[in-house]
mmCIF file of C-alpha atoms in Angstrom:
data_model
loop_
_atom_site.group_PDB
_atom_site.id
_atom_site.type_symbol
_atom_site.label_atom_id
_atom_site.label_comp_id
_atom_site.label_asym_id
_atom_site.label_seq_id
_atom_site.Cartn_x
_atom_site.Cartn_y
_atom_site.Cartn_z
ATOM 1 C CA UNK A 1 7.191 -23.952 8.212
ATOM 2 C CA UNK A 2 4.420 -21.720 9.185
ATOM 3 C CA UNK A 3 6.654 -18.034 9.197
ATOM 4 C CA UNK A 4 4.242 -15.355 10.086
ATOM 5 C CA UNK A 5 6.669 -12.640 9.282
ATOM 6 C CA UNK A 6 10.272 -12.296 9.118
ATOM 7 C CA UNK A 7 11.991 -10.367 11.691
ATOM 8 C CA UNK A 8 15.394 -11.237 10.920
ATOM 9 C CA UNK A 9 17.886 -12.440 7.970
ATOM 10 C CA UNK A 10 21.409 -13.754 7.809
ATOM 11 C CA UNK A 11 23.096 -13.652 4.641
ATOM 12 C CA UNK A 12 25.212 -16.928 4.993
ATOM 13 C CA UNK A 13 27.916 -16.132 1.340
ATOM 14 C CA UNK A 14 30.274 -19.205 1.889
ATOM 15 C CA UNK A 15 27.191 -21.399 1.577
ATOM 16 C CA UNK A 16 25.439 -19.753 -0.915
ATOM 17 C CA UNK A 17 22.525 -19.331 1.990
ATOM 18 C CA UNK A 18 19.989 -16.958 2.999
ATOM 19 C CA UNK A 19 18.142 -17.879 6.069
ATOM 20 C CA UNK A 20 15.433 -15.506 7.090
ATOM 21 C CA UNK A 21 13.550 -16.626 10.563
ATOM 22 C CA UNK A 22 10.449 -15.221 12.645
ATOM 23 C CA UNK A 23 7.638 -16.343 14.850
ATOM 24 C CA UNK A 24 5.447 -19.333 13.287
ATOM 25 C CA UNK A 25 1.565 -20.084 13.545
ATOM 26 C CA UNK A 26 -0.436 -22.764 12.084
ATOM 27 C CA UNK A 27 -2.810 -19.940 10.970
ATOM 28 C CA UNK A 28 -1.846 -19.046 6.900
ATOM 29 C CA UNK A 29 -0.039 -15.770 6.742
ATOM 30 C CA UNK A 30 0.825 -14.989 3.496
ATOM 31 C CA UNK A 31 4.084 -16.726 2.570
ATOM 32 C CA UNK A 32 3.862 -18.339 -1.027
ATOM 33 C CA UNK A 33 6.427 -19.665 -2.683
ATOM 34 C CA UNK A 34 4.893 -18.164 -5.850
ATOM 35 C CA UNK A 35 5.901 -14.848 -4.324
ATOM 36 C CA UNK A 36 9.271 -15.587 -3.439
ATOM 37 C CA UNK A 37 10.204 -16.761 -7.304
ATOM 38 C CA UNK A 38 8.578 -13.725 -8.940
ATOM 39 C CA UNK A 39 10.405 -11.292 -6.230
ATOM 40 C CA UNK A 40 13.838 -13.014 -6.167
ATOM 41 C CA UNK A 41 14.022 -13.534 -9.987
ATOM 42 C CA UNK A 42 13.610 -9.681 -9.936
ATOM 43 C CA UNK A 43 15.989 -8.675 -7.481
ATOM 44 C CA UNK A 44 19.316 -6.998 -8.541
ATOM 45 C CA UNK A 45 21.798 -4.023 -7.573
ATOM 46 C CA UNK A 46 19.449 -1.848 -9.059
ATOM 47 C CA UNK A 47 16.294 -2.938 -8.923
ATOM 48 C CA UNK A 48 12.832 -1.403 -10.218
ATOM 49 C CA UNK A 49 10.343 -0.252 -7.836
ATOM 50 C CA UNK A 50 7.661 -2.947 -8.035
ATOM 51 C CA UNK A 51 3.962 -2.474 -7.587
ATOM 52 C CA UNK A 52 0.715 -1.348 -8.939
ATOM 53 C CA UNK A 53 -1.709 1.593 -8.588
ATOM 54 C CA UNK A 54 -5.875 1.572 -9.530
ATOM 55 C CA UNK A 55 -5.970 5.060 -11.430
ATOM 56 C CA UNK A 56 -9.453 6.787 -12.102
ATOM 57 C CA UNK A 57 -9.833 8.518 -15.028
ATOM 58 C CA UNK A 58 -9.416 12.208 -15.137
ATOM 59 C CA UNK A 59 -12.830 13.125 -16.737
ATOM 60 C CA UNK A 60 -14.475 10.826 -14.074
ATOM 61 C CA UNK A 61 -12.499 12.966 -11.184
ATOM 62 C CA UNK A 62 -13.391 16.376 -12.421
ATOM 63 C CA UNK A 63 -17.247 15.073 -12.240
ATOM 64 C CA UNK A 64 -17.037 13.852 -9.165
ATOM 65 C CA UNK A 65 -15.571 17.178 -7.850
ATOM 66 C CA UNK A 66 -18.772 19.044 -9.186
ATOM 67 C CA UNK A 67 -21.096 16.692 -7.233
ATOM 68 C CA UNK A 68 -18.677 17.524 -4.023
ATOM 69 C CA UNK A 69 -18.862 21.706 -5.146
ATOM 70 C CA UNK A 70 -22.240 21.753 -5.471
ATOM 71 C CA UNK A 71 -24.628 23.353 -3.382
ATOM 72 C CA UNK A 72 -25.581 21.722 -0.595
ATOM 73 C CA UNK A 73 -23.274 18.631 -0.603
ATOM 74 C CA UNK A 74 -21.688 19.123 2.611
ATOM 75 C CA UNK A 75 -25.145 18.715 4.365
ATOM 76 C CA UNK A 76 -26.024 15.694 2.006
ATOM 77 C CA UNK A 77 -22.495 14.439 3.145
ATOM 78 C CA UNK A 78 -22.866 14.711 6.781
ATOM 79 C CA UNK A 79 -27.056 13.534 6.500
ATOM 80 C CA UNK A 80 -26.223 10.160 4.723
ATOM 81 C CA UNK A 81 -22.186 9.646 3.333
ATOM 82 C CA UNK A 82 -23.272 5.567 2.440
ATOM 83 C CA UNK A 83 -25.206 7.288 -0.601
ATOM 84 C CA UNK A 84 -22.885 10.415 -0.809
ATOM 85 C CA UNK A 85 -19.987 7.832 -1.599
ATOM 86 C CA UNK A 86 -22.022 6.170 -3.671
ATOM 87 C CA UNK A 87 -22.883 8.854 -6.209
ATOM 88 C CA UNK A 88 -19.060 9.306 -6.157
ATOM 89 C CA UNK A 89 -17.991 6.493 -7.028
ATOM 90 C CA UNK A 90 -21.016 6.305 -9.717
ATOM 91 C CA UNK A 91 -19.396 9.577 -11.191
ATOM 92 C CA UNK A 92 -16.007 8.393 -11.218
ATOM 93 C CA UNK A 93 -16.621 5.281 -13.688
ATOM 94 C CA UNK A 94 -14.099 2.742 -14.116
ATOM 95 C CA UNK A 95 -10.209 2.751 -12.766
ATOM 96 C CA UNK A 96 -7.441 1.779 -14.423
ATOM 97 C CA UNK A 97 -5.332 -0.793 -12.970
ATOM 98 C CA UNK A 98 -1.673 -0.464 -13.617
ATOM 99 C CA UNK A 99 1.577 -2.992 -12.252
ATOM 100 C CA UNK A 100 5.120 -1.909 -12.455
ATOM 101 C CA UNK A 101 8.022 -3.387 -12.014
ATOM 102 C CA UNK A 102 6.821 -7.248 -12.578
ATOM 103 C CA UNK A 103 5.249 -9.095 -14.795
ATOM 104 C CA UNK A 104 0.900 -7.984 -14.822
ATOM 105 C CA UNK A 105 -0.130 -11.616 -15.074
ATOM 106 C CA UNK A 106 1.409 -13.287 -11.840
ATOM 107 C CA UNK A 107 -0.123 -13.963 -8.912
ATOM 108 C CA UNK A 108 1.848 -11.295 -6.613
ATOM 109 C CA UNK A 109 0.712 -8.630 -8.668
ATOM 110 C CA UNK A 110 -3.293 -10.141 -8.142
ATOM 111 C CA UNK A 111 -2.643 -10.048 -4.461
ATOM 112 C CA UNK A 112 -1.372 -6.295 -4.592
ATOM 113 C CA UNK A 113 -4.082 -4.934 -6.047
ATOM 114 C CA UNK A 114 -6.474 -6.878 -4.008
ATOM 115 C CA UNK A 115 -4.845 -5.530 -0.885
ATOM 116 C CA UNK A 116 -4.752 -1.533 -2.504
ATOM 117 C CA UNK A 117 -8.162 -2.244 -3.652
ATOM 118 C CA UNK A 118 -9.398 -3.055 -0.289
ATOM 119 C CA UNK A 119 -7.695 -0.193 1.453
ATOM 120 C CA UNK A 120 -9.267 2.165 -0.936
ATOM 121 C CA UNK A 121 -12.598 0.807 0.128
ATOM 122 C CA UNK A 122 -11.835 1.460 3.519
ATOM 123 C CA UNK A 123 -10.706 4.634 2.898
ATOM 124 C CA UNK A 124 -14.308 5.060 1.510
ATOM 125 C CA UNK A 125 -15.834 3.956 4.693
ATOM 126 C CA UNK A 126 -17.721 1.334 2.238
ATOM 127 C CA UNK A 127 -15.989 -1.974 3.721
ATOM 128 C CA UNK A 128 -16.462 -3.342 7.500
ATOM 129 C CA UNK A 129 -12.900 -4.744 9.156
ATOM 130 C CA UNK A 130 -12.862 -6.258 12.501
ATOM 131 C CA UNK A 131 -11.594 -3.471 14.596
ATOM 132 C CA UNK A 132 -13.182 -0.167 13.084
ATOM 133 C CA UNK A 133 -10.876 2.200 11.240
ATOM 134 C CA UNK A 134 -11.901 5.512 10.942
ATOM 135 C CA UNK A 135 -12.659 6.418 6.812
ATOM 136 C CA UNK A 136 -11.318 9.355 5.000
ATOM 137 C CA UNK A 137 -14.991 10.900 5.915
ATOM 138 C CA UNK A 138 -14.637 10.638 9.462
ATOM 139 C CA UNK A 139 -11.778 12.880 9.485
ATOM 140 C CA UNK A 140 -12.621 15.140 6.437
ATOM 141 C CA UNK A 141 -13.895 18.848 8.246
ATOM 142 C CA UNK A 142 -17.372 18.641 6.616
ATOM 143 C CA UNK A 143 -17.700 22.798 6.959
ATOM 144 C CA UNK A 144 -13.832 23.197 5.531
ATOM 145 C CA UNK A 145 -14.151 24.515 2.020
ATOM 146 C CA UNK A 146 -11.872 22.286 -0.317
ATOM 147 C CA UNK A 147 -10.981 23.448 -3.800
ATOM 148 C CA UNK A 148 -12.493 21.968 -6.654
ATOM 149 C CA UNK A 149 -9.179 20.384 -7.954
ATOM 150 C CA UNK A 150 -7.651 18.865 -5.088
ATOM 151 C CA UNK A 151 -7.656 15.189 -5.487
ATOM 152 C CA UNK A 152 -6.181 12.946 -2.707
ATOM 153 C CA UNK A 153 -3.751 9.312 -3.270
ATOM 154 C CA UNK A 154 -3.228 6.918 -1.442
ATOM 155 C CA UNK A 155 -0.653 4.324 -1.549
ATOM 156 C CA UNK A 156 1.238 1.283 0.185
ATOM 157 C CA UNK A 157 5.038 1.694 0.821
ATOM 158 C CA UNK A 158 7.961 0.846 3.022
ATOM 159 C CA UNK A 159 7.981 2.574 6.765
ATOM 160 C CA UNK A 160 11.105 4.399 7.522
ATOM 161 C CA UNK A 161 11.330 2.894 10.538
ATOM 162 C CA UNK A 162 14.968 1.688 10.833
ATOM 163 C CA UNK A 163 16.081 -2.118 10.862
ATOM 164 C CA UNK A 164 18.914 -2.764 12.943
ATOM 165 C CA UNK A 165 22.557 -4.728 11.568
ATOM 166 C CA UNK A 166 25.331 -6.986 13.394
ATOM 167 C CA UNK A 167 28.782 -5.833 13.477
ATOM 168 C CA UNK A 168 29.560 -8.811 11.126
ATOM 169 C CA UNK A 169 27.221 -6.904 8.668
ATOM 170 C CA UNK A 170 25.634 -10.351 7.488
ATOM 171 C CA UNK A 171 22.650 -10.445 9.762
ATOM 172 C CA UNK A 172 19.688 -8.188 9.964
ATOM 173 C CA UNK A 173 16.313 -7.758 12.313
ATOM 174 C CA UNK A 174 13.486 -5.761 10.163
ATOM 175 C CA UNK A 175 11.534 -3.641 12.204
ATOM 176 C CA UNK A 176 8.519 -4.992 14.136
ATOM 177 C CA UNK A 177 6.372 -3.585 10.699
ATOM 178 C CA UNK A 178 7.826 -2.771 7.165
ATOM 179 C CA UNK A 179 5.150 -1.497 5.321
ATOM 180 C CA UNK A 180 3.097 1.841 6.044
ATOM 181 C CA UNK A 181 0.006 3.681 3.684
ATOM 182 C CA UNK A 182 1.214 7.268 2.672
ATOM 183 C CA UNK A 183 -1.000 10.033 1.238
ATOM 184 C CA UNK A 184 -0.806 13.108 -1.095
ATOM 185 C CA UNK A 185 -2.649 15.485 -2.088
ATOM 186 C CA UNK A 186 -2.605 16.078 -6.011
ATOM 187 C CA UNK A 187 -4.397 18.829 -8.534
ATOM 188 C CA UNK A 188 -6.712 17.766 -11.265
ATOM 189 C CA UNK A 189 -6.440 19.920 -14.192
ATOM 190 C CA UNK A 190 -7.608 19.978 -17.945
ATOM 191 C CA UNK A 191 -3.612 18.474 -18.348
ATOM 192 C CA UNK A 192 -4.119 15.508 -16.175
ATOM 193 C CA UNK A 193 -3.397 15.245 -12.289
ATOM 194 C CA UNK A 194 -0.080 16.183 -10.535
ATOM 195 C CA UNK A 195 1.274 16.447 -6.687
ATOM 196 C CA UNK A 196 0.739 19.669 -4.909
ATOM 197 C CA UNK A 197 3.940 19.234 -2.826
ATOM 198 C CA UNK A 198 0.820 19.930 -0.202
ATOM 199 C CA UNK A 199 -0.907 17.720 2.159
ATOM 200 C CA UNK A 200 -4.335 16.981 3.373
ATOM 201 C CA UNK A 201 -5.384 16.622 7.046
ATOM 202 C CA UNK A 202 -8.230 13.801 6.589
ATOM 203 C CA UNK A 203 -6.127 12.122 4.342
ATOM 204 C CA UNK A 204 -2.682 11.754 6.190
ATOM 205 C CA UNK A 205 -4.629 10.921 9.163
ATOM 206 C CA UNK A 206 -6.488 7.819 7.346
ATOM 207 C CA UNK A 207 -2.537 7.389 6.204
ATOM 208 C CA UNK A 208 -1.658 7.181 10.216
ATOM 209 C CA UNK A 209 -5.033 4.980 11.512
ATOM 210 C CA UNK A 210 -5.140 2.407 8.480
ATOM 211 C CA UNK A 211 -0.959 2.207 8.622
ATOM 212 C CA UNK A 212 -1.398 1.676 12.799
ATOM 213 C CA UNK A 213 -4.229 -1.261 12.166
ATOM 214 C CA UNK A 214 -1.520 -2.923 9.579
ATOM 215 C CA UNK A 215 -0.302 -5.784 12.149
ATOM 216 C CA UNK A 216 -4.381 -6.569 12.785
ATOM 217 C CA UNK A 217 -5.219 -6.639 8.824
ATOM 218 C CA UNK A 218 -2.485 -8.717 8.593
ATOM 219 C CA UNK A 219 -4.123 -11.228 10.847
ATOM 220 C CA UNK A 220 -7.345 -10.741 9.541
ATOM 221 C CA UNK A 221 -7.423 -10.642 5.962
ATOM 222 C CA UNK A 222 -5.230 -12.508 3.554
ATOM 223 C CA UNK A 223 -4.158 -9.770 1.335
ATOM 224 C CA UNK A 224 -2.783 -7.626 3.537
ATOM 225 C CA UNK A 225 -1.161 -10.575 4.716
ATOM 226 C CA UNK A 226 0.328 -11.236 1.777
ATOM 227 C CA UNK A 227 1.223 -8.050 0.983
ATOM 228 C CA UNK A 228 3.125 -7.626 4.257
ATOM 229 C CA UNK A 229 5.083 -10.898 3.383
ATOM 230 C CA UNK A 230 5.734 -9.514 -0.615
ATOM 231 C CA UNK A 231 7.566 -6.573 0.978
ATOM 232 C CA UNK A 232 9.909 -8.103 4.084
ATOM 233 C CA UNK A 233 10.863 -10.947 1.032
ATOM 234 C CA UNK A 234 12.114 -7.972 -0.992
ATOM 235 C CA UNK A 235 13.878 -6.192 1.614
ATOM 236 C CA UNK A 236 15.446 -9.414 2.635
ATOM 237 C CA UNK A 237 16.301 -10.702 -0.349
ATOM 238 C CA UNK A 238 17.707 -7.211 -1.452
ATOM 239 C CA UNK A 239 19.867 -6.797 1.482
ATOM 240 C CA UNK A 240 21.287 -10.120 0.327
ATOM 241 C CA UNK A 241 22.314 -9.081 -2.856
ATOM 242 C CA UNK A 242 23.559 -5.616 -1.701
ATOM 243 C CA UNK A 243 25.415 -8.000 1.436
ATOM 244 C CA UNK A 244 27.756 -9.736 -1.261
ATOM 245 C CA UNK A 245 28.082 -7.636 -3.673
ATOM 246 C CA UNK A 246 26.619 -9.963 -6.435
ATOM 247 C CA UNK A 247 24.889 -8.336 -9.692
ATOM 248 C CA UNK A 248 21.658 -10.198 -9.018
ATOM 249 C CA UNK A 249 20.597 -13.402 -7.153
ATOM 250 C CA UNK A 250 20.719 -15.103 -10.184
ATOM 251 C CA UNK A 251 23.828 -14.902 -10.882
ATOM 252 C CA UNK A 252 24.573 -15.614 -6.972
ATOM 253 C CA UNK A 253 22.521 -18.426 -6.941
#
């Protein structure tokens, strides 16, 4: 019926319901039906996380981090970062894509990993979007001096912004945005790559400007649009099953 995004939910148990509501459009915002079997078929009292991550290899990291230690590179960085990024990404090789949680050959998990993909590229500064977003680059302290194993992730994930319920405790409004990009910093070692516990500056800051430009993406570019819609139709169809108590919506429904 055109939903652009879900804002709130009402768990209706005597009629075996859920009704979810939120401002329409004619425009296409990311709402497939496809979406809403594959999430609600995996929703239960304890449900996995679901998701995916693009992984690059660990010998491809450690030779990208020589190219970045090497003499001169913060001057080749600052002169022309197109090419810079270039021979990094030329050094890194192939990723590994990886989807948890849900089946690897649906649809939702395509979609995922198109959006992740594409926020990786703009955290490369090597894809346009319609209102500029500053690149991991633009915030990075070109003079700073960053150790050779530091390795930054990025990631989508819920906000913690709060969502607000009725006395009744059957109806729900979601927060004006759901999901947010998060960062850590992680080590690269001869072992394989762990988090620091640490954070980086450039990187939570790309975190901040790409997770503020969300509500725009979503507007813009059908991924993130999707994406958006993939996690309010888990959250709402999670607070459903936590609402009556059921052991899945399957067995609800």
């Amino acid at each position: 019926a055109g939903l652009s995004k879900i804002s709130y939910i009402k768990v209706d148990a005597a009629n075996e319901d859920i009704l979810i509501s939120g401002p329409a459009s004619d425009a296409v915002y990311g709402f497939e039906l496809q979406d809403l079997a594959v999430v609600s078929a995996l929703t239960n009292s304890q449900t996995q996380p679901m998701g995916c991550s693009i992984e690059p290899n660990d010998t491809g990291i450690r030779a990208a981090q020589s190219l970045v230690q090497a003499k001169g590179a913060a001057a080749r960085l600052a002169r022309n970062p197109r090419m810079f990024v270039e021979q990094m990404q030329d050094r890194i090789g192939p990723h590994r894509v990886h989807v948890f949680g849900m089946p690897a050959n649906v649809g939702t998990a395509v979609a995922l990993i198109d959006a992740d993909e594409h926020m990786k590229k703009v955290g490369f500064g090597t894809v346009a979007t319609p209102t500029r977003i500053n690149s991991y680059f633009d915030y990075l302290d070109r003079q700073a001096k960053v150790s050779s194993q530091s390795l930054i992730r990025g990631w989508f994930s819920y906000s913690d912004d709060p969502f607000r319920v009725a006395a009744s405790g059957d109806v729900f409004q979601l927060p004006e945005q759901c999901v947010a990009v998060l960062s850590e910093q992680q080590w690269v070692t001869q072992q394989g790559r762990a988090p620091t516990g640490g954070n980086d500056a450039a990187a939570d800051a790309f975190a901040e400007g790409m997770t503020s430009h969300l509500t725009e993406l979503r507007d813009s570019h059908a991924s993130y649009a999707r994406l958006c819609a993939v996690f309010e139709l888990g959250l709402a169809l999670q607070l459903a099953v936590e609402t009556t108590g059921q052991p899945s919506l399957q067995a609800w429904l």
